Coordinates of C-alpha atoms in Angstrom, one line a residue:
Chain A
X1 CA 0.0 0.0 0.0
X2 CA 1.2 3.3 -1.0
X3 CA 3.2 5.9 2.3
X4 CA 0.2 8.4 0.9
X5 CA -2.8 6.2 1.1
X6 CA -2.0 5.2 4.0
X7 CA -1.5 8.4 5.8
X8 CA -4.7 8.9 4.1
X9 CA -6.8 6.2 5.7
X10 CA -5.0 7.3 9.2
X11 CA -6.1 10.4 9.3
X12 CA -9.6 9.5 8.1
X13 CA -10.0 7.2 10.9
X14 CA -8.7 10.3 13.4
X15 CA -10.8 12.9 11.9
X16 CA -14.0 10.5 11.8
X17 CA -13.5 10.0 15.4
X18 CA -13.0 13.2 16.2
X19 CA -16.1 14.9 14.4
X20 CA -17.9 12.2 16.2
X21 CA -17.1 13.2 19.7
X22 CA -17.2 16.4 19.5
X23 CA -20.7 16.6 18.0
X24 CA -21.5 13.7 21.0
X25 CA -20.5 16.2 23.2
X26 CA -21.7 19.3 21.8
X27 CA -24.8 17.7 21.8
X28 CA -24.8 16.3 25.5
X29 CA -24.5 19.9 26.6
X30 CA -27.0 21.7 24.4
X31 CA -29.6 18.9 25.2
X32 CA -29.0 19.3 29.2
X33 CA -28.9 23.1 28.9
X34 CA -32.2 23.2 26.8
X35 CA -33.9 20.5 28.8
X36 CA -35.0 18.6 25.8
X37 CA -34.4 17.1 22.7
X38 CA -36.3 16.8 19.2
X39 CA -39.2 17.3 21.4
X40 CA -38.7 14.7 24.2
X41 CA -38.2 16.3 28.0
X42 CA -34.3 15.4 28.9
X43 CA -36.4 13.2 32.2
X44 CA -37.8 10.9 29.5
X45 CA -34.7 10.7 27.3
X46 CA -31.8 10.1 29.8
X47 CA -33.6 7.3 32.2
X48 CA -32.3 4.1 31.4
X49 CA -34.6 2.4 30.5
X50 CA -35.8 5.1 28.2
X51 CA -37.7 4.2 25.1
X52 CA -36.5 7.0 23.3
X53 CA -33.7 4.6 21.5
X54 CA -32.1 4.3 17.3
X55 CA -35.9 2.5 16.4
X56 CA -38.3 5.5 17.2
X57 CA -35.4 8.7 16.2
X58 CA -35.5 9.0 11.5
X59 CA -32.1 9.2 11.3
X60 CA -32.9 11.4 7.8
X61 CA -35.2 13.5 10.1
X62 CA -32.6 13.9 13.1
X63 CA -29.8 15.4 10.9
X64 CA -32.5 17.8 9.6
X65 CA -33.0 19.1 12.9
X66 CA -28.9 19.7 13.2
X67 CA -29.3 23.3 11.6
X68 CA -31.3 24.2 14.7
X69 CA -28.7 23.2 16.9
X70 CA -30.8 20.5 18.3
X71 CA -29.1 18.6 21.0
X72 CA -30.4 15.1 20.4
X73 CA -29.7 15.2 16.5
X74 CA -26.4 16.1 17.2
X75 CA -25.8 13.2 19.0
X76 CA -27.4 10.9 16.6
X77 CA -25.4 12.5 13.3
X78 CA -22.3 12.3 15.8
X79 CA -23.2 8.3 16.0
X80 CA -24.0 7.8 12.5
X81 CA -20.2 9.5 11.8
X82 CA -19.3 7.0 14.2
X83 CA -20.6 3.9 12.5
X84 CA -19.8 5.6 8.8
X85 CA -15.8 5.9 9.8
X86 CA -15.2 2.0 9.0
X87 CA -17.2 2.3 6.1
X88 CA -15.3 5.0 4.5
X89 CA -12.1 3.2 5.4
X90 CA -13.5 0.3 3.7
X91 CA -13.9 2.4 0.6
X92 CA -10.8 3.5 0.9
X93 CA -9.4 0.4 1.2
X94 CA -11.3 -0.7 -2.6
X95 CA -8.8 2.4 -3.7
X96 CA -6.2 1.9 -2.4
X97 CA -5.8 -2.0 -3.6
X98 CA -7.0 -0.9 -7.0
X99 CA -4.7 1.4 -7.3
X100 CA -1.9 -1.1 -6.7
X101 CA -3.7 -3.1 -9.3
X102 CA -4.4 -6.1 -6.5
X103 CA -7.6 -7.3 -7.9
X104 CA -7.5 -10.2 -5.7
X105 CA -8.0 -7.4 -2.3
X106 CA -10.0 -5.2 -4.1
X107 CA -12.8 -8.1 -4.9
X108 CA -12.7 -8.8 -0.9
X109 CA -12.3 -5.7 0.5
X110 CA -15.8 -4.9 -2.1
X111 CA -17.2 -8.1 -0.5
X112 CA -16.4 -6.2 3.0
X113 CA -18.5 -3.6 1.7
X114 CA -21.2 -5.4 0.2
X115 CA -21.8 -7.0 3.7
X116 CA -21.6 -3.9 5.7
X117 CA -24.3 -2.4 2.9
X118 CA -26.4 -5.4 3.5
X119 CA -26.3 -4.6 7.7
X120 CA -27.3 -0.8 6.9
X121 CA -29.6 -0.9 4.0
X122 CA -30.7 -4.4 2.8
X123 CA -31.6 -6.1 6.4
X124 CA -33.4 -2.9 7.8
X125 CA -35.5 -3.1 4.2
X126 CA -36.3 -6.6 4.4
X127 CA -37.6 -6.5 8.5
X128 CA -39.8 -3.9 7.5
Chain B
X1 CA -31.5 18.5 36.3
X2 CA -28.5 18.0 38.6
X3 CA -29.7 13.9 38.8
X4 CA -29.2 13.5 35.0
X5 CA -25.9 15.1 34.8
X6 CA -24.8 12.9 37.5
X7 CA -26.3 10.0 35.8
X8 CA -24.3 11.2 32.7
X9 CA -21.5 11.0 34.8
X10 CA -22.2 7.7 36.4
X11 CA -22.0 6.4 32.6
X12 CA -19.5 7.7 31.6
X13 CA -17.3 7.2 34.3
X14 CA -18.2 3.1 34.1
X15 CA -17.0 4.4 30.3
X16 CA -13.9 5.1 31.5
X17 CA -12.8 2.4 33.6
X18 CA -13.9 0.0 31.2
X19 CA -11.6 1.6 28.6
X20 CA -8.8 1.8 30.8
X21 CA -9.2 -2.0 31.9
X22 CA -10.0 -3.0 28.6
X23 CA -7.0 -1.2 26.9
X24 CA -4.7 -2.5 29.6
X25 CA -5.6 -5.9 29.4
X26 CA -6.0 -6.1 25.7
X27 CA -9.9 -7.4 25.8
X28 CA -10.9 -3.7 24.5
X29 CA -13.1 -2.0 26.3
X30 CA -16.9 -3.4 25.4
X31 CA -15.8 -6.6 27.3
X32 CA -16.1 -4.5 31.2
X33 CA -18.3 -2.1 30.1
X34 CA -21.9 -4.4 29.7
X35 CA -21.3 -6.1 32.6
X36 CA -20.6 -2.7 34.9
X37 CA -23.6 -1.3 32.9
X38 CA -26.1 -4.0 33.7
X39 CA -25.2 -5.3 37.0
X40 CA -24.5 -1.9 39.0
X41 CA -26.6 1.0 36.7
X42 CA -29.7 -0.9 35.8
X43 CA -29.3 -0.1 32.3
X44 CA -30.9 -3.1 30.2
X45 CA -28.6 -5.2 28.3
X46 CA -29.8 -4.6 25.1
X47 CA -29.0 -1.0 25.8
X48 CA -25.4 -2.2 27.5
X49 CA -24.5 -3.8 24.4
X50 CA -25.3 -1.3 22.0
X51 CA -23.3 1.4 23.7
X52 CA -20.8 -1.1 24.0
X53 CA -20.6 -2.0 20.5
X54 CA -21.0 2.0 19.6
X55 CA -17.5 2.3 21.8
X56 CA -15.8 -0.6 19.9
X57 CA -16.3 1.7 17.0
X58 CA -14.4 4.6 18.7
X59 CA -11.7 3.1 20.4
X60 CA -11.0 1.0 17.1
X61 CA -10.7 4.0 14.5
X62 CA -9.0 6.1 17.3
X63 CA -5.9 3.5 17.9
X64 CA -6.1 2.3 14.4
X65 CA -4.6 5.7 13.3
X66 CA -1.6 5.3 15.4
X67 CA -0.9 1.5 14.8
X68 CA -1.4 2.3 10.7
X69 CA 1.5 4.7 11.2
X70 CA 3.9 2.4 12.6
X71 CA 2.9 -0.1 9.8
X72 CA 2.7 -3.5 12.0
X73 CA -1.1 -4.0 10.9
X74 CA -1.4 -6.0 8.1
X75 CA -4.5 -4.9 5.8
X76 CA -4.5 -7.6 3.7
X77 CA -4.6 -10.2 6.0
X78 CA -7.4 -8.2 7.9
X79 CA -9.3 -7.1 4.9
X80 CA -9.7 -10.5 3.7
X81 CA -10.6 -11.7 7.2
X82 CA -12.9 -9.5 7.5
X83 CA -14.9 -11.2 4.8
X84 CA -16.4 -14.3 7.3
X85 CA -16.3 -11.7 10.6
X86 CA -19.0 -9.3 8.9
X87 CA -20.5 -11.9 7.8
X88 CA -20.7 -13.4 11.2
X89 CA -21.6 -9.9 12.8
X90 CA -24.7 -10.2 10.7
X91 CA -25.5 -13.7 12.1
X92 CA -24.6 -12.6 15.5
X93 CA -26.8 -9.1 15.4
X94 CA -29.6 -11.0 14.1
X95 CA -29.4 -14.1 16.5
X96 CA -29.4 -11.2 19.5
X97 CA -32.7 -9.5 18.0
X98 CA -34.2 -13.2 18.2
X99 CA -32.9 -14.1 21.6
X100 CA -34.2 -10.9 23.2
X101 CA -37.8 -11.0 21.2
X102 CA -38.4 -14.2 22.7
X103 CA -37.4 -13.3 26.4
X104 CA -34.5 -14.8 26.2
X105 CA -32.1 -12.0 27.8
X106 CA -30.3 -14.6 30.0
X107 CA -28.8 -16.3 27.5
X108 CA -27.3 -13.3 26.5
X109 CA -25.8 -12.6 30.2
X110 CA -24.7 -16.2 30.5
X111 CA -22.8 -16.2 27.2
X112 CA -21.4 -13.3 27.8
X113 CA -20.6 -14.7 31.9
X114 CA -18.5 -17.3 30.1
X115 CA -16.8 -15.5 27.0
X116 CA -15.7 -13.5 29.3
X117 CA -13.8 -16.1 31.7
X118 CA -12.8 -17.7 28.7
X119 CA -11.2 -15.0 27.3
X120 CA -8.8 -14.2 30.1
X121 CA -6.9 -17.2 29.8
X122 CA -4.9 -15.8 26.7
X123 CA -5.4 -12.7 28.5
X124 CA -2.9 -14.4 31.5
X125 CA -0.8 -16.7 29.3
X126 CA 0.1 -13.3 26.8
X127 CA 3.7 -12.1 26.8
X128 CA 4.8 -16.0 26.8
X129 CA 6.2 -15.6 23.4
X130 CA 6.5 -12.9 20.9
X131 CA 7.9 -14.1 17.6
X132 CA 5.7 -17.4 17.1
X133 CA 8.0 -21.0 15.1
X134 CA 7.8 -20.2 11.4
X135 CA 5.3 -22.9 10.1
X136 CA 6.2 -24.4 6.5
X137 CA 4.0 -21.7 3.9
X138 CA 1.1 -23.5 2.5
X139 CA -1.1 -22.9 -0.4
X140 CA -3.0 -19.7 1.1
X141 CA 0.3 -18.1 1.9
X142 CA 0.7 -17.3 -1.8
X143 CA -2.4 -17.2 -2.9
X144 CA -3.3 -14.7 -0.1
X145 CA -0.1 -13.1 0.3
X146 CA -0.2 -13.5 3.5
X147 CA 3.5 -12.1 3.8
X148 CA 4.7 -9.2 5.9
X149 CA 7.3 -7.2 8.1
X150 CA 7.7 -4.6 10.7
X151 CA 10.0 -2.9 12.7
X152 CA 10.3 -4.6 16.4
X153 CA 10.8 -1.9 18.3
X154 CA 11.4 -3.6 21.6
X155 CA 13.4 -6.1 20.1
X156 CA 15.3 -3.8 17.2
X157 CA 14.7 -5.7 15.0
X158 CA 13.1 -5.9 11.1
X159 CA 10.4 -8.8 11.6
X160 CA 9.7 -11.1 8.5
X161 CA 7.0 -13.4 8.7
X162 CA 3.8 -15.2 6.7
X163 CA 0.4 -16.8 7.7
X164 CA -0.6 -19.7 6.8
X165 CA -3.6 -21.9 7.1
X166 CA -5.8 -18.6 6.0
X167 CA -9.0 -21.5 5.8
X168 CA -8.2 -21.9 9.5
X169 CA -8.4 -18.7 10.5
X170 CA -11.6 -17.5 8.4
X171 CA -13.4 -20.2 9.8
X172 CA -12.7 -18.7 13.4
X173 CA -13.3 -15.3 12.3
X174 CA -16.5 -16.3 11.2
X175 CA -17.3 -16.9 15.1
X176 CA -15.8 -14.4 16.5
X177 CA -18.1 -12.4 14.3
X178 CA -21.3 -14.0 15.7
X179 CA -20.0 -13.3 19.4
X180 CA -19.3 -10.1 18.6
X181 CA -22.8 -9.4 17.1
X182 CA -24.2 -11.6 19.7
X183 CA -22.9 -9.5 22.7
X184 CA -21.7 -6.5 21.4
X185 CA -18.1 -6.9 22.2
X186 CA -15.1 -6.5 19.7
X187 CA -14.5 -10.2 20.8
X188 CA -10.5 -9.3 20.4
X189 CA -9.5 -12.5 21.9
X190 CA -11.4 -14.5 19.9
X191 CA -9.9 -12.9 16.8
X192 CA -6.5 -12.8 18.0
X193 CA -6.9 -16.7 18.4
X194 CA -7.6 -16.9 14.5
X195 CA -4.8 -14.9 13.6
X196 CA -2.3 -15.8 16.2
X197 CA -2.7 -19.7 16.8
X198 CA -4.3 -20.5 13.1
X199 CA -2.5 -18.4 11.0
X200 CA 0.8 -18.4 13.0
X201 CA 1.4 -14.7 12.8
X202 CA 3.5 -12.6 15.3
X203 CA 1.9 -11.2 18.8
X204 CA 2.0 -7.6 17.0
X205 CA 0.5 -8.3 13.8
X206 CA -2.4 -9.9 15.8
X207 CA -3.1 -7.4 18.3
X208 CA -3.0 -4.2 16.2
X209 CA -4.6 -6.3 13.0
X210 CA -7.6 -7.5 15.5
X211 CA -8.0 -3.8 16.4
X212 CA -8.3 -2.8 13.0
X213 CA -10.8 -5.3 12.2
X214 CA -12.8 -4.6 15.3
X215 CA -14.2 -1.5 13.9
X216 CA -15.2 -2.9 10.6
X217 CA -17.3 -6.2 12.3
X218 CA -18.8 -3.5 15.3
X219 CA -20.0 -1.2 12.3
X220 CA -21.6 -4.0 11.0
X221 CA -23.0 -5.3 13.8
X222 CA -24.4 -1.6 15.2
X223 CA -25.9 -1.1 11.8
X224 CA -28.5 -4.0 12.8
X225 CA -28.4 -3.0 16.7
X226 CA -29.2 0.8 15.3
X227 CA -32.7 -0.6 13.5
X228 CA -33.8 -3.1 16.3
X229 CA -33.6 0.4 18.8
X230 CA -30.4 -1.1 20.5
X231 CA -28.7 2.3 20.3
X232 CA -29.9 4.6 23.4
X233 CA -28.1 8.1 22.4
X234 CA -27.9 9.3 26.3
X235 CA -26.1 5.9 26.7
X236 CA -24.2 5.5 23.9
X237 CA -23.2 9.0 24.2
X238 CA -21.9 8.9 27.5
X239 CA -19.9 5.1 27.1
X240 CA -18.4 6.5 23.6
X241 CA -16.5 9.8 25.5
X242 CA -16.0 7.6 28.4
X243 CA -14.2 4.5 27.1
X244 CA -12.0 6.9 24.5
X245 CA -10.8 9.0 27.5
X246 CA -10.2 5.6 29.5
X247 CA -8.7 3.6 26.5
X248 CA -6.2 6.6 25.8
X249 CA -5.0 7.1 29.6
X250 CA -4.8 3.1 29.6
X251 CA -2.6 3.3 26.2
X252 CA -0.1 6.2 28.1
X253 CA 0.0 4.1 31.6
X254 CA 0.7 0.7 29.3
X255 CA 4.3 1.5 28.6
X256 CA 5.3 2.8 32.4
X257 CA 3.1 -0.5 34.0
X258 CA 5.7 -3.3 34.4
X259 CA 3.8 -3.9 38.1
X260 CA 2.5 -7.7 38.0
X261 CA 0.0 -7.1 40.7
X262 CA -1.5 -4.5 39.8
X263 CA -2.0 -6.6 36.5
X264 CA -3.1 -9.4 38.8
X265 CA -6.4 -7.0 40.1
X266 CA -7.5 -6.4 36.7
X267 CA -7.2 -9.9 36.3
X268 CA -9.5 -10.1 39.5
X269 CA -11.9 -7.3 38.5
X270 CA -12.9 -9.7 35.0
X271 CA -13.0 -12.8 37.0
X272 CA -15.8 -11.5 39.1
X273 CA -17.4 -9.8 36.9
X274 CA -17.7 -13.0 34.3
X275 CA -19.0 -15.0 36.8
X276 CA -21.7 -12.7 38.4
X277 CA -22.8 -12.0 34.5
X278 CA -23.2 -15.7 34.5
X279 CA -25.0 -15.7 38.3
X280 CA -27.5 -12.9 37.3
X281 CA -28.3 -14.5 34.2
X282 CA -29.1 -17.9 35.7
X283 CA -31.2 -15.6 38.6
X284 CA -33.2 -13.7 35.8
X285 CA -34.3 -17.2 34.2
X286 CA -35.1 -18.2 38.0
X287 CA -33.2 -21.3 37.5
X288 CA -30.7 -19.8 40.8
X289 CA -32.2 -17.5 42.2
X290 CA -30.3 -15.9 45.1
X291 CA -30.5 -12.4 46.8
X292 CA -28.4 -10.1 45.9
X293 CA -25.5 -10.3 48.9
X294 CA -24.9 -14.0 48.9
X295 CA -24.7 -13.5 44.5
X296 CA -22.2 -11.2 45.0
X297 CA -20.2 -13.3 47.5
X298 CA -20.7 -15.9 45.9
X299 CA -19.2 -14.0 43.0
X300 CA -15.9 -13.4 45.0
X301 CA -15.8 -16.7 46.1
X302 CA -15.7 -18.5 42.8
X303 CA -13.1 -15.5 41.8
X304 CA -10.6 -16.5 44.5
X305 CA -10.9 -19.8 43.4
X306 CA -10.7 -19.1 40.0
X307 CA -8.0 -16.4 40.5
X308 CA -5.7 -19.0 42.4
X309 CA -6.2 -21.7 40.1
X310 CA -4.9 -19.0 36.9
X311 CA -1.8 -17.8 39.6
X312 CA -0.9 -21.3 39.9
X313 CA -0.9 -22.5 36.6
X314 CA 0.1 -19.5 35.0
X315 CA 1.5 -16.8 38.0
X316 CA 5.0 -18.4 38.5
X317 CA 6.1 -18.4 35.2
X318 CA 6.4 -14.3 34.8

């Protein structure tokens, strides 16, 4: 693998992390200082056994509400950057082994990605 | 409005211990977290696990990008691992959704209970060797090119080595994909034991190439958590700061801690914890059902036992 795309995939990894927990936190606060998130009182979201969980919050619909500096969407967006940094380093990955013409890895590392597609998107689509 | 911040903090201070333990003894940091979660905050397990998995993701990505640097993970052998763990993550994720719509959440303690003893064993025996016997290459080494080296820096020394038996080692993967769906653990020593027993690769490539498959199978894995409602965001939230603040203290205290017992309490602090997941799971399906004192001492009590047996076998040699 090429010194460049590997820099590349490093600092993907640290800058996915790093947007994540930052909106995580940003969130945190601006929910507890406004009491309430996306409409739910901060009593009902933070018990633990709160129904307010991934099933009942539109992902598409939280990240809407991120212009209006909405606590809660932050902290769902900052999740969903989360879970996205692997999958972009899997895409990478597809690059970088074309790019050294290894056919071979770029077949599996696109079998990597078909599964993880499959997790997000296919599964969700079919238990509907 | 001062009770939730502390319960924020309660979280994400169990975050933070769990990081530092898991990042000290190499088990990551999913692997204390569930259990602290569910036995001492009341947090349900299917909300334990899916913060714990959402962690994985963090502490993954956030050493991954140091280890790339120093070039000891191999991508291709992970990459094409990774094949039969997401796979397995999907089996695993789905297999939890079943277990817990049928009631069945004490399974999922009592699995975890012993995945969790059973992982400390290589946990104890780890350090015993460093540079593995070179096995003869076999088919998969070349097709696979399963060859590599890195700079030893403890030993100062350019590493050559290959894998072999890459059948071997997918077909663990594949489990330690279902366990990690299952629980919602990065089930590092499970995939450690694919790549460093099957495949015959050095201690090195194993650890870091684990942690850089960990993120890949959690991602999968919380994909399916995220639509079953898994995910709680005040949670999650709380155990993703937490276990990246404890896992980086635990990776700046892991080169100045030489101190065997102070190893040997960590040690402790799993060994109780394993088997009181595996007590509260048999009380919740009322098969034992014990209050809670005489659980937890009878908690310590199988730990000391369990504890000495591990010093004795293993203790003396170090």
């Amino acid at each position: 693998m090429s010194m460049d795309m590997d820099s590349v995939i490093g600092m993907t990894l640290r800058i996915g992390v790093i947007i994540s927990i930052v909106l995580i936190s940003a969130g945190v606060a601006i929910m507890l200082a406004r009491g309430e998130g996306l409409g739910y009182p901060i009593n009902e979201i933070s018990s633990m056994r709160s129904p307010i969980n991934s099933s009942v919050i539109p992902v598409l619909g939280a990240v809407g509400h991120v212009a209006s500096l909405d606590g809660l969407s932050l902290i769902v967006l900052g999740l969903v950057v989360l879970i996205a940094t692997p999958v972009l380093r899997v895409l990478l990955g597809i690059a970088s082994f074309m790019m050294e013409k290894d056919w071979l890895y770029a077949v599996i590392t696109i079998i990597v990605f078909i599964d993880l597609m499959i997790a997000i998107f296919i599964i969700p689509a079919l238990l509907k | 409005m001062l009770d939730i911040i502390l319960r924020f903090m309660e979280i994400l201070i169990a975050g933070i211990f769990s990081g530092f333990i898991g990042s000290l003894t190499g088990l990551g940091g999913g692997t204390v977290l569930t259990p602290l979660l569910t036995l001492f905050l009341g947090v349900p397990i299917y909300y334990a696990t899916g913060a714990s998995l959402i962690s994985t993701i963090a502490t993954s990505s956030g050493s991954a990008s140091a280890y790339i640097k120093d070039k000891i993970t191999n991508v291709r052998i992970g990459m094409g691992l990774e094949v039969a763990t997401s796979g397995g993550a999907i089996v695993g994720s789905l297999s939890a959704a079943w277990v817990y719509s049928h009631g069945l959440a004490w399974v999922i303690y009592v699995t975890f209970g012993i995945v969790l003893l059973t992982s400390i064993i290589p946990t104890v025996q780890r350090g015993k060797y460093e540079i593995p016997k070179p096995r003869q290459p076999d088919w998969s080494t070349k097709l696979f090119k399963l060859h590599g080296e890195y700079y030893d820096a403890a030993l100062g020394q350019e590493i050559r080595y290959w894998g072999v038996r890459w059948w071997l080692g997918e077909f663990i993967m594949f489990f330690a994909g279902v366990i990690s769906g299952l629980l919602g653990i990065g089930s590092g020593a499970l995939k450690v034991l694919g790549l460093d027993w099957a495949m015959n690769l050095p201690m090195k490539v194993s650890t870091t190439t684990s942690n850089f498959m960990i993120g890949v199978t959690a991602a999968t894995g919380s994909s399916i958590y995220w639509y079953f409602g898994y995910i709680q965001p005040f949670i999650a939230a709380a155990t993703a700061i937490g276990v990246l603040i404890g896992a980086f203290a635990g990776t700046k205290v892991l080169i100045k801690l030489t101190n065997r017992f102070i190893r040997w309490i960590f040690i402790a602090i799993l060994n109780f914890l394993g088997v009181e997941m595996v007590l509260r799971g048999l009380s919740i399906a009322r098969i034992i059902v014990l209050p809670l004192v005489y659980e937890y001492s009878a908690s310590t009590a199988l730990s000391i036992v369990l504890i000495a047996a591990l010093l004795a076998k293993y203790g003396r040699r170090r």
